[in-house]
Amino acid sequence: MTTVQSDPPMQAKAAPSSPGARVQQIMKSLGPFIGLFLVVVLFSIQPGVGKTFLSFDNFQLVLSQTVIVAIGALGMTMIIISSGIDLSVGSVVALTGVAAAVLMKDHHMPAIVGLLAAVILGGIVGAINGGLIVALRVTPFIVTLGTLEVARGVAKWIGNENAVYAPHSWIDQLTQNTAPGGVSAAVWIVIALAILVHLMLKFTVFGRSIFAIGSNEVASRLSGLRVDALKISIYALAGLFFGLSGIMQFARLSGMGDPTIAQGEELDVIAAVVIGGGSLSGGEGSILGSLIGALIMALLRNGSQLMGWPSYIQEIIIGVVIVVAVALDRIRHRSAGKA
């Protein structure tokens, strides 16, 4: 899967023409794979850890741990390509998980209703984010920072500030490694959704419009795109993915909705997209890159835990990786600007 560029008249970034620019483009495409390779090599050569790190059981565990961030990254990729950001992801994950638990426990709704309600609720929060960004002309950072607090507060409100335990259902099995291939059903769901989103970004007018807005919003408006409506749609669609992440978190906790869970998860989701080649300047990003980024994050945490490193070391390592990824993106953009 490759980074998609919009077609004229929406195209704002020309394809690289010089040898140097082409080399940069190739290195950018290969960057996530090189990062994944280096992380695997780093932990696989460690004495006493390598064999466990490369085992199939550990591979299953890492994939299961990647699911929640990976689904969120699918939505965040669209937002970042459009030159936006959403800091409310972690709170939406908590809110939708608690909402599903309350519906199933207190209102005796079937599991499918809880799942659909959680996904739709995520989409509603996303639409509110997009609507406020468009109506107030405020940066997405500010709006979604406010939504982060509101969604977290609502999650605690409807859960009475306690975890809500829903009756056991088939949702609990989504993150269990009982699906074909020895992985969880959630992994196959991620793969299916990733293919759909990739095809949407590459082959539909909506997908190409996302790249166009992120590349040059002014030019997009002048070319006739309904930028405001598209922005609301992008945030709403991404919100559906965040709601599904909430369901996966709910399943991972065996049917528990915890209003305090997933704090700071938005940073993991954003980091996965940036590590995967998404540009915070907008107009660039790929679904495959974001999934590789999510896998790199999960492998770093998994390898650090196998090494017995304390959690603060893991946080420092991941923080450094994020800064390096952003710095490389900025350096690449400055180089492109001088070319």
mmCIF file of C-alpha atoms in Angstrom:
data_model
loop_
_atom_site.group_PDB
_atom_site.id
_atom_site.type_symbol
_atom_site.label_atom_id
_atom_site.label_comp_id
_atom_site.label_asym_id
_atom_site.label_seq_id
_atom_site.Cartn_x
_atom_site.Cartn_y
_atom_site.Cartn_z
ATOM 1 C CA MET A 1 0.000 0.000 0.000
ATOM 2 C CA THR A 2 1.386 3.351 -0.942
ATOM 3 C CA THR A 3 0.845 6.950 -0.076
ATOM 4 C CA VAL A 4 -1.918 8.313 -2.268
ATOM 5 C CA GLN A 5 -1.751 11.673 -3.990
ATOM 6 C CA SER A 6 -4.869 13.466 -5.149
ATOM 7 C CA ASP A 7 -5.691 13.975 -8.810
ATOM 8 C CA PRO A 8 -5.969 17.363 -10.501
ATOM 9 C CA PRO A 9 -7.531 19.805 -9.823
ATOM 10 C CA MET A 10 -7.242 18.700 -6.218
ATOM 11 C CA GLN A 11 -3.581 17.744 -6.479
ATOM 12 C CA ALA A 12 -1.398 20.187 -4.600
ATOM 13 C CA LYS A 13 1.845 18.288 -4.183
ATOM 14 C CA ALA A 14 3.703 17.352 -7.310
ATOM 15 C CA ALA A 15 5.271 13.945 -7.660
ATOM 16 C CA PRO A 16 9.025 13.929 -6.959
ATOM 17 C CA SER A 17 10.977 14.589 -10.154
ATOM 18 C CA SER A 18 14.643 14.869 -9.106
ATOM 19 C CA PRO A 19 16.704 11.773 -8.185
ATOM 20 C CA GLY A 20 17.146 13.107 -4.648
ATOM 21 C CA ALA A 21 13.421 13.584 -4.196
ATOM 22 C CA ARG A 22 12.724 10.116 -5.529
ATOM 23 C CA VAL A 23 15.247 8.619 -3.093
ATOM 24 C CA GLN A 24 13.553 10.516 -0.266
ATOM 25 C CA GLN A 25 10.164 9.172 -1.342
ATOM 26 C CA ILE A 26 11.478 5.602 -1.456
ATOM 27 C CA MET A 27 13.115 5.945 1.962
ATOM 28 C CA LYS A 28 9.880 7.393 3.361
ATOM 29 C CA SER A 29 7.919 4.424 2.044
ATOM 30 C CA LEU A 30 10.437 1.936 3.411
ATOM 31 C CA GLY A 31 10.963 3.774 6.704
ATOM 32 C CA PRO A 32 8.243 1.953 8.706
ATOM 33 C CA PHE A 33 9.486 -1.436 7.493
ATOM 34 C CA ILE A 34 13.075 -0.553 8.380
ATOM 35 C CA GLY A 35 11.924 0.571 11.829
ATOM 36 C CA LEU A 36 9.986 -2.687 12.307
ATOM 37 C CA PHE A 37 13.019 -4.725 11.235
ATOM 38 C CA LEU A 38 15.328 -2.875 13.636
ATOM 39 C CA VAL A 39 12.942 -3.359 16.575
ATOM 40 C CA VAL A 40 12.644 -7.094 15.856
ATOM 41 C CA VAL A 41 16.433 -7.440 15.563
ATOM 42 C CA LEU A 42 17.011 -5.395 18.732
ATOM 43 C CA PHE A 43 15.014 -7.731 20.949
ATOM 44 C CA SER A 44 15.604 -11.013 19.119
ATOM 45 C CA ILE A 45 19.384 -10.862 19.705
ATOM 46 C CA GLN A 46 19.036 -10.297 23.444
ATOM 47 C CA PRO A 47 20.335 -13.302 25.430
ATOM 48 C CA GLY A 48 17.561 -15.079 27.300
ATOM 49 C CA VAL A 49 14.830 -13.040 25.619
ATOM 50 C CA GLY A 50 15.222 -13.591 21.891
ATOM 51 C CA LYS A 51 13.688 -17.071 21.789
ATOM 52 C CA THR A 52 10.610 -15.961 23.735
ATOM 53 C CA PHE A 53 10.323 -12.749 21.719
ATOM 54 C CA LEU A 54 10.260 -14.660 18.427
ATOM 55 C CA SER A 55 7.880 -17.390 19.631
ATOM 56 C CA PHE A 56 4.432 -17.829 18.079
ATOM 57 C CA ASP A 57 2.751 -17.404 21.462
ATOM 58 C CA ASN A 58 4.402 -14.013 21.847
ATOM 59 C CA PHE A 59 3.435 -13.132 18.286
ATOM 60 C CA GLN A 60 -0.197 -13.876 19.148
ATOM 61 C CA LEU A 61 0.066 -11.699 22.256
ATOM 62 C CA VAL A 62 1.574 -8.769 20.354
ATOM 63 C CA LEU A 63 -1.090 -8.907 17.657
ATOM 64 C CA SER A 64 -3.806 -8.954 20.309
ATOM 65 C CA GLN A 65 -2.218 -5.954 22.029
ATOM 66 C CA THR A 66 -1.975 -4.097 18.712
ATOM 67 C CA VAL A 67 -5.665 -4.310 17.839
ATOM 68 C CA ILE A 68 -7.006 -1.392 19.884
ATOM 69 C CA VAL A 69 -4.348 1.082 18.741
ATOM 70 C CA ALA A 70 -4.478 -0.231 15.161
ATOM 71 C CA ILE A 71 -8.228 0.364 14.800
ATOM 72 C CA GLY A 72 -7.838 3.832 16.267
ATOM 73 C CA ALA A 73 -4.951 4.473 13.867
ATOM 74 C CA LEU A 74 -7.207 3.727 10.892
ATOM 75 C CA GLY A 75 -9.412 6.646 11.868
ATOM 76 C CA MET A 76 -6.535 8.876 12.933
ATOM 77 C CA THR A 77 -4.782 8.322 9.582
ATOM 78 C CA MET A 78 -7.694 9.952 7.773
ATOM 79 C CA ILE A 79 -7.706 12.868 10.205
ATOM 80 C CA ILE A 80 -3.954 13.464 10.022
ATOM 81 C CA ILE A 81 -3.930 13.209 6.217
ATOM 82 C CA SER A 82 -6.548 15.987 6.228
ATOM 83 C CA SER A 83 -4.136 18.042 8.373
ATOM 84 C CA GLY A 84 -6.196 17.567 11.532
ATOM 85 C CA ILE A 85 -5.667 15.920 14.897
ATOM 86 C CA ASP A 86 -7.926 14.321 17.495
ATOM 87 C CA LEU A 87 -6.831 14.197 21.124
ATOM 88 C CA SER A 88 -10.096 12.735 22.415
ATOM 89 C CA VAL A 89 -9.423 9.144 21.294
ATOM 90 C CA GLY A 90 -8.610 7.688 24.721
ATOM 91 C CA SER A 91 -11.664 9.259 26.328
ATOM 92 C CA VAL A 92 -13.923 8.108 23.481
ATOM 93 C CA VAL A 93 -12.588 4.565 23.916
ATOM 94 C CA ALA A 94 -13.484 4.719 27.621
ATOM 95 C CA LEU A 95 -16.872 6.360 26.985
ATOM 96 C CA THR A 96 -17.998 3.886 24.331
ATOM 97 C CA GLY A 97 -16.882 0.899 26.419
ATOM 98 C CA VAL A 98 -18.813 2.144 29.445
ATOM 99 C CA ALA A 99 -21.870 2.946 27.310
ATOM 100 C CA ALA A 100 -21.914 -0.595 25.908
ATOM 101 C CA ALA A 101 -21.545 -2.064 29.410
ATOM 102 C CA VAL A 102 -24.372 0.078 30.826
ATOM 103 C CA LEU A 103 -26.732 -0.837 27.984
ATOM 104 C CA MET A 104 -26.035 -4.553 28.395
ATOM 105 C CA LYS A 105 -26.070 -4.600 32.205
ATOM 106 C CA ASP A 106 -28.666 -2.042 33.275
ATOM 107 C CA HIS A 107 -30.955 -2.099 30.229
ATOM 108 C CA HIS A 108 -30.498 -5.790 29.335
ATOM 109 C CA MET A 109 -29.758 -4.997 25.706
ATOM 110 C CA PRO A 110 -28.281 -7.754 23.520
ATOM 111 C CA ALA A 111 -24.562 -7.580 22.779
ATOM 112 C CA ILE A 112 -25.083 -6.496 19.175
ATOM 113 C CA VAL A 113 -27.014 -3.438 20.376
ATOM 114 C CA GLY A 114 -24.221 -2.553 22.785
ATOM 115 C CA LEU A 115 -21.655 -2.874 20.006
ATOM 116 C CA LEU A 116 -23.601 -0.788 17.496
ATOM 117 C CA ALA A 117 -24.437 1.850 20.103
ATOM 118 C CA ALA A 118 -20.763 2.183 21.043
ATOM 119 C CA VAL A 119 -19.656 2.561 17.434
ATOM 120 C CA ILE A 120 -22.410 5.087 16.665
ATOM 121 C CA LEU A 121 -21.624 7.027 19.843
ATOM 122 C CA GLY A 122 -18.000 7.271 18.712
ATOM 123 C CA GLY A 123 -19.205 8.620 15.376
ATOM 124 C CA ILE A 124 -21.412 11.190 17.104
ATOM 125 C CA VAL A 125 -18.496 12.451 19.205
ATOM 126 C CA GLY A 126 -16.414 12.645 16.039
ATOM 127 C CA ALA A 127 -19.141 14.604 14.243
ATOM 128 C CA ILE A 128 -19.319 17.012 17.190
ATOM 129 C CA ASN A 129 -15.560 17.486 16.991
ATOM 130 C CA GLY A 130 -15.718 18.164 13.267
ATOM 131 C CA GLY A 131 -18.711 20.459 13.634
ATOM 132 C CA LEU A 132 -17.052 22.549 16.338
ATOM 133 C CA ILE A 133 -13.804 22.792 14.375
ATOM 134 C CA VAL A 134 -15.689 24.045 11.320
ATOM 135 C CA ALA A 135 -18.165 26.301 13.129
ATOM 136 C CA LEU A 136 -15.749 27.929 15.562
ATOM 137 C CA ARG A 137 -12.760 28.037 13.190
ATOM 138 C CA VAL A 138 -10.660 26.794 16.080
ATOM 139 C CA THR A 139 -7.686 24.499 15.683
ATOM 140 C CA PRO A 140 -8.521 20.784 16.091
ATOM 141 C CA PHE A 141 -6.011 20.601 18.937
ATOM 142 C CA ILE A 142 -8.086 22.920 21.124
ATOM 143 C CA VAL A 143 -11.498 21.483 20.264
ATOM 144 C CA THR A 144 -10.527 17.852 20.766
ATOM 145 C CA LEU A 145 -8.651 18.698 23.963
ATOM 146 C CA GLY A 146 -11.950 19.982 25.318
ATOM 147 C CA THR A 147 -13.815 16.929 24.026
ATOM 148 C CA LEU A 148 -11.220 14.736 25.725
ATOM 149 C CA GLU A 149 -12.275 16.107 29.093
ATOM 150 C CA VAL A 150 -16.010 16.097 28.317
ATOM 151 C CA ALA A 151 -16.035 12.499 27.056
ATOM 152 C CA ARG A 152 -14.031 11.303 30.061
ATOM 153 C CA GLY A 153 -16.411 13.121 32.392
ATOM 154 C CA VAL A 154 -19.493 11.638 30.709
ATOM 155 C CA ALA A 155 -17.937 8.152 30.932
ATOM 156 C CA LYS A 156 -17.492 8.583 34.693
ATOM 157 C CA TRP A 157 -21.019 10.034 34.977
ATOM 158 C CA ILE A 158 -22.864 7.177 33.301
ATOM 159 C CA GLY A 159 -20.674 4.646 35.105
ATOM 160 C CA ASN A 160 -21.139 6.352 38.490
ATOM 161 C CA GLU A 161 -17.346 6.679 38.578
ATOM 162 C CA ASN A 162 -17.009 2.906 38.798
ATOM 163 C CA ALA A 163 -16.242 0.093 36.391
ATOM 164 C CA VAL A 164 -19.385 -1.460 34.898
ATOM 165 C CA TYR A 165 -19.429 -5.262 34.487
ATOM 166 C CA ALA A 166 -21.690 -6.395 31.664
ATOM 167 C CA PRO A 167 -23.000 -9.981 31.363
ATOM 168 C CA HIS A 168 -20.647 -12.251 29.432
ATOM 169 C CA SER A 169 -21.328 -12.291 25.704
ATOM 170 C CA TRP A 170 -19.737 -13.185 22.386
ATOM 171 C CA ILE A 171 -18.045 -9.761 22.382
ATOM 172 C CA ASP A 172 -15.695 -11.054 25.093
ATOM 173 C CA GLN A 173 -14.353 -13.599 22.583
ATOM 174 C CA LEU A 174 -13.343 -11.022 19.966
ATOM 175 C CA THR A 175 -9.859 -10.589 21.425
ATOM 176 C CA GLN A 176 -9.329 -14.268 22.262
ATOM 177 C CA ASN A 177 -6.973 -16.191 19.990
ATOM 178 C CA THR A 178 -9.638 -18.618 18.792
ATOM 179 C CA ALA A 179 -10.076 -17.491 15.182
ATOM 180 C CA PRO A 180 -8.518 -19.177 12.111
ATOM 181 C CA GLY A 181 -4.754 -18.766 11.995
ATOM 182 C CA GLY A 182 -4.456 -18.930 15.763
ATOM 183 C CA VAL A 183 -5.172 -15.236 16.161
ATOM 184 C CA SER A 184 -8.173 -13.360 17.483
ATOM 185 C CA ALA A 185 -11.198 -12.345 15.416
ATOM 186 C CA ALA A 186 -10.237 -8.768 16.178
ATOM 187 C CA VAL A 187 -7.051 -9.189 14.126
ATOM 188 C CA TRP A 188 -9.065 -10.277 11.084
ATOM 189 C CA ILE A 189 -11.441 -7.360 11.654
ATOM 190 C CA VAL A 190 -8.469 -4.976 11.631
ATOM 191 C CA ILE A 191 -7.170 -6.478 8.379
ATOM 192 C CA ALA A 192 -10.585 -6.260 6.695
ATOM 193 C CA LEU A 193 -11.130 -2.661 7.804
ATOM 194 C CA ALA A 194 -7.606 -1.685 6.749
ATOM 195 C CA ILE A 195 -8.222 -2.986 3.229
ATOM 196 C CA LEU A 196 -11.529 -1.114 3.017
ATOM 197 C CA VAL A 197 -10.049 2.166 4.235
ATOM 198 C CA HIS A 198 -7.051 1.833 1.920
ATOM 199 C CA LEU A 199 -9.335 1.272 -1.066
ATOM 200 C CA MET A 200 -11.500 4.192 0.025
ATOM 201 C CA LEU A 201 -8.509 6.526 0.271
ATOM 202 C CA LYS A 202 -7.056 5.435 -3.050
ATOM 203 C CA PHE A 203 -10.053 4.958 -5.319
ATOM 204 C CA THR A 204 -12.910 7.172 -4.120
ATOM 205 C CA VAL A 205 -13.554 10.876 -4.533
ATOM 206 C CA PHE A 206 -13.981 11.153 -0.777
ATOM 207 C CA GLY A 207 -10.589 9.574 -0.168
ATOM 208 C CA ARG A 208 -8.809 11.783 -2.650
ATOM 209 C CA SER A 209 -10.558 14.807 -1.208
ATOM 210 C CA ILE A 210 -9.022 13.969 2.197
ATOM 211 C CA PHE A 211 -5.545 14.172 0.673
ATOM 212 C CA ALA A 212 -6.449 17.342 -1.193
ATOM 213 C CA ILE A 213 -7.654 19.119 1.956
ATOM 214 C CA GLY A 214 -4.518 18.133 3.836
ATOM 215 C CA SER A 215 -2.244 19.186 0.993
ATOM 216 C CA ASN A 216 -3.783 22.603 0.426
ATOM 217 C CA GLU A 217 -7.091 23.561 2.031
ATOM 218 C CA VAL A 218 -7.343 26.912 0.257
ATOM 219 C CA ALA A 219 -6.827 25.340 -3.148
ATOM 220 C CA SER A 220 -9.384 22.686 -2.267
ATOM 221 C CA ARG A 221 -11.994 25.338 -1.484
ATOM 222 C CA LEU A 222 -11.212 27.185 -4.717
ATOM 223 C CA SER A 223 -11.549 23.959 -6.691
ATOM 224 C CA GLY A 224 -15.097 23.565 -5.398
ATOM 225 C CA LEU A 225 -14.689 21.011 -2.649
ATOM 226 C CA ARG A 226 -17.146 21.324 0.250
ATOM 227 C CA VAL A 227 -14.309 21.397 2.756
ATOM 228 C CA ASP A 228 -16.425 22.047 5.848
ATOM 229 C CA ALA A 229 -18.792 19.150 5.172
ATOM 230 C CA LEU A 230 -15.866 16.904 4.323
ATOM 231 C CA LYS A 231 -14.100 17.755 7.579
ATOM 232 C CA ILE A 232 -17.182 16.858 9.616
ATOM 233 C CA SER A 233 -17.479 13.605 7.675
ATOM 234 C CA ILE A 234 -13.809 12.763 8.248
ATOM 235 C CA TYR A 235 -14.036 13.256 12.026
ATOM 236 C CA ALA A 236 -17.349 11.377 12.199
ATOM 237 C CA LEU A 237 -15.989 8.441 10.212
ATOM 238 C CA ALA A 238 -12.849 8.358 12.355
ATOM 239 C CA GLY A 239 -15.083 8.451 15.436
ATOM 240 C CA LEU A 240 -16.727 5.218 14.299
ATOM 241 C CA PHE A 241 -13.300 3.573 14.419
ATOM 242 C CA PHE A 242 -12.618 5.024 17.872
ATOM 243 C CA GLY A 243 -15.959 3.601 19.034
ATOM 244 C CA LEU A 244 -14.964 0.187 17.696
ATOM 245 C CA SER A 245 -11.658 0.522 19.564
ATOM 246 C CA GLY A 246 -13.763 1.057 22.676
ATOM 247 C CA ILE A 247 -15.569 -2.225 22.001
ATOM 248 C CA MET A 248 -12.220 -4.026 21.593
ATOM 249 C CA GLN A 249 -11.066 -2.538 24.899
ATOM 250 C CA PHE A 250 -14.368 -3.687 26.423
ATOM 251 C CA ALA A 251 -13.745 -7.208 25.042
ATOM 252 C CA ARG A 252 -10.161 -7.249 26.277
ATOM 253 C CA LEU A 253 -11.441 -6.500 29.777
ATOM 254 C CA SER A 254 -13.878 -9.442 29.489
ATOM 255 C CA GLY A 255 -16.978 -7.274 29.284
ATOM 256 C CA MET A 256 -16.004 -4.474 31.638
ATOM 257 C CA GLY A 257 -16.506 -0.808 30.868
ATOM 258 C CA ASP A 258 -13.921 1.212 32.771
ATOM 259 C CA PRO A 259 -14.270 5.014 32.684
ATOM 260 C CA THR A 260 -10.600 5.431 33.679
ATOM 261 C CA ILE A 261 -9.126 3.173 30.982
ATOM 262 C CA ALA A 262 -7.162 4.253 27.889
ATOM 263 C CA GLN A 263 -5.805 7.476 29.384
ATOM 264 C CA GLY A 264 -3.153 8.778 27.010
ATOM 265 C CA GLU A 265 -4.070 6.263 24.322
ATOM 266 C CA GLU A 266 -4.491 9.110 21.835
ATOM 267 C CA LEU A 267 -0.715 9.539 21.948
ATOM 268 C CA ASP A 268 -0.150 5.899 20.997
ATOM 269 C CA VAL A 269 -2.608 6.212 18.118
ATOM 270 C CA ILE A 270 -1.073 9.457 16.837
ATOM 271 C CA ALA A 271 2.429 8.006 17.249
ATOM 272 C CA ALA A 272 1.472 4.919 15.220
ATOM 273 C CA VAL A 273 0.365 7.133 12.325
ATOM 274 C CA VAL A 274 3.462 9.367 12.496
ATOM 275 C CA ILE A 275 5.875 6.442 12.820
ATOM 276 C CA GLY A 276 4.085 4.896 9.852
ATOM 277 C CA GLY A 277 4.881 7.870 7.635
ATOM 278 C CA GLY A 278 1.901 10.143 8.260
ATOM 279 C CA SER A 279 2.793 13.826 8.225
ATOM 280 C CA LEU A 280 1.426 16.187 10.858
ATOM 281 C CA SER A 281 1.562 18.801 8.098
ATOM 282 C CA GLY A 282 -1.192 16.894 6.289
ATOM 283 C CA GLY A 283 -1.512 15.427 2.818
ATOM 284 C CA GLU A 284 0.541 12.293 3.507
ATOM 285 C CA GLY A 285 -0.020 8.968 5.172
ATOM 286 C CA SER A 286 -0.887 5.370 4.443
ATOM 287 C CA ILE A 287 -2.963 2.691 6.104
ATOM 288 C CA LEU A 288 -0.222 0.066 5.868
ATOM 289 C CA GLY A 289 2.289 2.486 7.373
ATOM 290 C CA SER A 290 -0.044 3.235 10.285
ATOM 291 C CA LEU A 291 -0.552 -0.475 10.966
ATOM 292 C CA ILE A 292 3.222 -1.015 10.900
ATOM 293 C CA GLY A 293 3.554 1.932 13.281
ATOM 294 C CA ALA A 294 1.034 0.365 15.665
ATOM 295 C CA LEU A 295 2.918 -2.934 15.481
ATOM 296 C CA ILE A 296 6.231 -1.184 16.224
ATOM 297 C CA MET A 297 4.672 0.422 19.303
ATOM 298 C CA ALA A 298 3.362 -2.934 20.526
ATOM 299 C CA LEU A 299 6.690 -4.679 19.896
ATOM 300 C CA LEU A 300 8.597 -1.975 21.772
ATOM 301 C CA ARG A 301 6.339 -2.405 24.807
ATOM 302 C CA ASN A 302 6.407 -6.198 24.556
ATOM 303 C CA GLY A 303 10.179 -6.389 24.153
ATOM 304 C CA SER A 304 10.740 -3.949 27.002
ATOM 305 C CA GLN A 305 8.529 -6.035 29.280
ATOM 306 C CA LEU A 306 10.390 -9.230 28.345
ATOM 307 C CA MET A 307 13.657 -7.459 29.151
ATOM 308 C CA GLY A 308 12.260 -6.577 32.546
ATOM 309 C CA TRP A 309 12.682 -2.873 31.969
ATOM 310 C CA PRO A 310 10.533 -0.652 34.203
ATOM 311 C CA SER A 311 7.574 1.142 32.638
ATOM 312 C CA TYR A 312 9.299 4.518 32.700
ATOM 313 C CA ILE A 313 12.058 3.151 30.449
ATOM 314 C CA GLN A 314 9.386 1.987 27.986
ATOM 315 C CA GLU A 315 7.807 5.442 28.044
ATOM 316 C CA ILE A 316 11.170 7.116 27.458
ATOM 317 C CA ILE A 317 11.972 4.820 24.519
ATOM 318 C CA ILE A 318 8.579 5.319 22.879
ATOM 319 C CA GLY A 319 8.790 9.067 23.470
ATOM 320 C CA VAL A 320 12.191 9.205 21.780
ATOM 321 C CA VAL A 321 10.871 7.177 18.832
ATOM 322 C CA ILE A 322 7.972 9.613 18.401
ATOM 323 C CA VAL A 323 10.255 12.660 18.525
ATOM 324 C CA VAL A 324 12.641 11.101 16.010
ATOM 325 C CA ALA A 325 9.750 10.256 13.654
ATOM 326 C CA VAL A 326 8.388 13.809 13.812
ATOM 327 C CA ALA A 327 11.878 15.311 13.432
ATOM 328 C CA LEU A 328 12.569 13.198 10.341
ATOM 329 C CA ASP A 329 9.241 14.335 8.880
ATOM 330 C CA ARG A 330 10.086 18.005 9.449
ATOM 331 C CA ILE A 331 13.587 17.583 8.017
ATOM 332 C CA ARG A 332 12.146 15.893 4.960
ATOM 333 C CA HIS A 333 9.628 18.702 4.444
ATOM 334 C CA ARG A 334 12.321 21.376 4.759
ATOM 335 C CA SER A 335 14.478 19.502 2.258
ATOM 336 C CA ALA A 336 11.545 19.227 -0.130
ATOM 337 C CA GLY A 337 10.882 22.943 0.246
ATOM 338 C CA LYS A 338 14.442 23.780 -0.736
ATOM 339 C CA ALA A 339 14.370 21.407 -3.713
#
